[in-house]
């Protein structure tokens, strides 16, 4: 096998593992799951955090590790509701809404905290 084919196979395996992981997570939390392998692959190829613009990496446990976040936590893993973001931001955001994040950022800026 040539090197390119091996690399493609490894990438496909990573996509399949992530797809399976989020599908199982959705099922265990009784959330809708309607993502495709293509969508998961597109998100895994994102280079920057959707929310902060910081560069993402694949280092396990790193604050900038690429994770998936549901924009609207009342919805499941459906197309348009899932973005690539940093582990750091995903943990901070937890279950608050994007609107609540915007309000927090405005408050921080007003108080010159951020």
Tab-separated table of C-alpha atoms in Angstrom:
chain	number	residue	atom	x	y	z
A	1	UNK	CA	0.000	0.000	0.000
A	2	UNK	CA	1.227	3.459	-0.697
A	3	UNK	CA	1.646	6.167	1.939
A	4	UNK	CA	-1.306	8.296	0.743
A	5	UNK	CA	-3.709	5.361	0.931
A	6	UNK	CA	-2.536	4.520	4.453
A	7	UNK	CA	-2.964	8.148	5.577
A	8	UNK	CA	-6.470	8.252	4.063
A	9	UNK	CA	-7.370	5.010	5.838
A	10	UNK	CA	-6.110	6.420	9.149
A	11	UNK	CA	-8.127	9.617	8.646
A	12	UNK	CA	-11.244	7.617	7.787
A	13	UNK	CA	-10.781	5.575	10.963
A	14	UNK	CA	-10.540	8.756	13.077
A	15	UNK	CA	-13.747	10.080	11.476
A	16	UNK	CA	-15.554	6.779	12.040
A	17	UNK	CA	-14.474	6.669	15.699
A	18	UNK	CA	-15.650	10.248	16.348
A	19	UNK	CA	-18.921	9.567	14.520
A	20	UNK	CA	-19.528	6.485	16.665
A	21	UNK	CA	-18.586	8.306	19.875
A	22	UNK	CA	-20.983	11.223	19.346
A	23	UNK	CA	-23.732	8.906	18.095
A	24	UNK	CA	-23.448	6.843	21.297
A	25	UNK	CA	-23.336	10.024	23.384
A	26	UNK	CA	-26.494	11.315	21.708
A	27	UNK	CA	-28.277	8.009	22.215
A	28	UNK	CA	-27.311	7.794	25.901
A	29	UNK	CA	-28.723	11.303	26.475
A	30	UNK	CA	-31.799	10.693	24.308
A	31	UNK	CA	-30.753	13.378	21.800
A	32	UNK	CA	-31.464	13.417	18.095
A	33	UNK	CA	-28.511	12.418	15.929
A	34	UNK	CA	-28.637	13.246	12.239
A	35	UNK	CA	-25.021	13.954	11.310
A	36	UNK	CA	-23.281	12.335	8.381
A	37	UNK	CA	-19.739	11.020	8.192
A	38	UNK	CA	-19.010	13.862	5.761
A	39	UNK	CA	-20.181	16.475	8.304
A	40	UNK	CA	-18.097	14.896	11.081
A	41	UNK	CA	-15.064	14.877	8.773
A	42	UNK	CA	-15.610	18.551	7.876
A	43	UNK	CA	-15.750	19.512	11.557
A	44	UNK	CA	-12.676	17.434	12.392
A	45	UNK	CA	-10.783	19.377	9.716
A	46	UNK	CA	-11.589	22.763	11.282
A	47	UNK	CA	-8.445	24.639	12.217
A	48	UNK	CA	-9.891	27.291	14.563
A	49	UNK	CA	-12.452	27.444	17.367
A	50	UNK	CA	-15.884	28.543	16.143
A	51	UNK	CA	-16.281	30.833	19.165
A	52	UNK	CA	-12.807	32.205	19.907
A	53	UNK	CA	-10.901	31.868	16.646
A	54	UNK	CA	-8.013	30.201	18.510
A	55	UNK	CA	-6.108	27.467	16.654
A	56	UNK	CA	-7.232	23.921	17.477
A	57	UNK	CA	-5.133	20.797	17.932
A	58	UNK	CA	-5.652	17.085	18.560
A	59	UNK	CA	-3.654	16.817	21.783
A	60	UNK	CA	-5.737	14.858	24.295
A	61	UNK	CA	-6.635	17.016	27.317
A	62	UNK	CA	-5.100	20.200	25.886
A	63	UNK	CA	-7.217	23.359	26.357
A	64	UNK	CA	-7.107	23.861	22.575
A	65	UNK	CA	-8.050	20.270	21.721
A	66	UNK	CA	-10.747	20.152	19.047
A	67	UNK	CA	-14.138	19.176	20.472
A	68	UNK	CA	-17.693	19.353	19.181
A	69	UNK	CA	-20.274	21.661	20.742
A	70	UNK	CA	-23.998	21.910	20.190
A	71	UNK	CA	-24.868	25.583	19.702
A	72	UNK	CA	-28.397	25.065	21.026
A	73	UNK	CA	-28.288	22.496	23.810
A	74	UNK	CA	-32.018	21.888	23.507
A	75	UNK	CA	-31.323	20.350	20.096
A	76	UNK	CA	-29.353	17.241	19.285
A	77	UNK	CA	-26.473	16.523	16.960
A	78	UNK	CA	-28.134	17.816	13.835
A	79	UNK	CA	-26.648	19.586	10.855
A	80	UNK	CA	-26.124	23.274	11.589
A	81	UNK	CA	-26.226	22.828	15.374
A	82	UNK	CA	-22.759	21.348	15.858
A	83	UNK	CA	-19.510	23.298	15.635
A	84	UNK	CA	-15.833	22.628	16.262
A	85	UNK	CA	-14.532	24.435	19.307
A	86	UNK	CA	-11.744	24.263	21.844
A	87	UNK	CA	-11.985	21.974	24.839
A	88	UNK	CA	-11.386	25.061	26.985
A	89	UNK	CA	-14.368	26.990	25.599
A	90	UNK	CA	-16.616	23.930	25.525
A	91	UNK	CA	-16.010	23.402	29.254
A	92	UNK	CA	-16.650	27.064	30.033
A	93	UNK	CA	-19.813	27.183	27.937
A	94	UNK	CA	-21.145	23.929	29.385
A	95	UNK	CA	-24.937	24.232	29.123
A	96	UNK	CA	-25.395	27.964	28.720
A	97	UNK	CA	-26.802	29.355	25.499
A	98	UNK	CA	-24.932	31.400	22.909
A	99	UNK	CA	-27.065	34.404	23.871
A	100	UNK	CA	-25.944	34.018	27.490
A	101	UNK	CA	-22.322	33.866	26.292
A	102	UNK	CA	-22.842	37.096	24.318
A	103	UNK	CA	-24.272	38.798	27.396
A	104	UNK	CA	-21.313	37.638	29.481
A	105	UNK	CA	-18.817	38.932	26.914
A	106	UNK	CA	-20.589	42.310	26.805
A	107	UNK	CA	-20.498	42.494	30.598
A	108	UNK	CA	-16.798	41.603	30.674
A	109	UNK	CA	-16.014	44.240	28.057
A	110	UNK	CA	-18.070	46.842	29.919
A	111	UNK	CA	-16.111	46.098	33.092
A	112	UNK	CA	-12.851	45.955	31.092
A	113	UNK	CA	-12.278	42.378	32.239
A	114	UNK	CA	-11.832	41.087	28.699
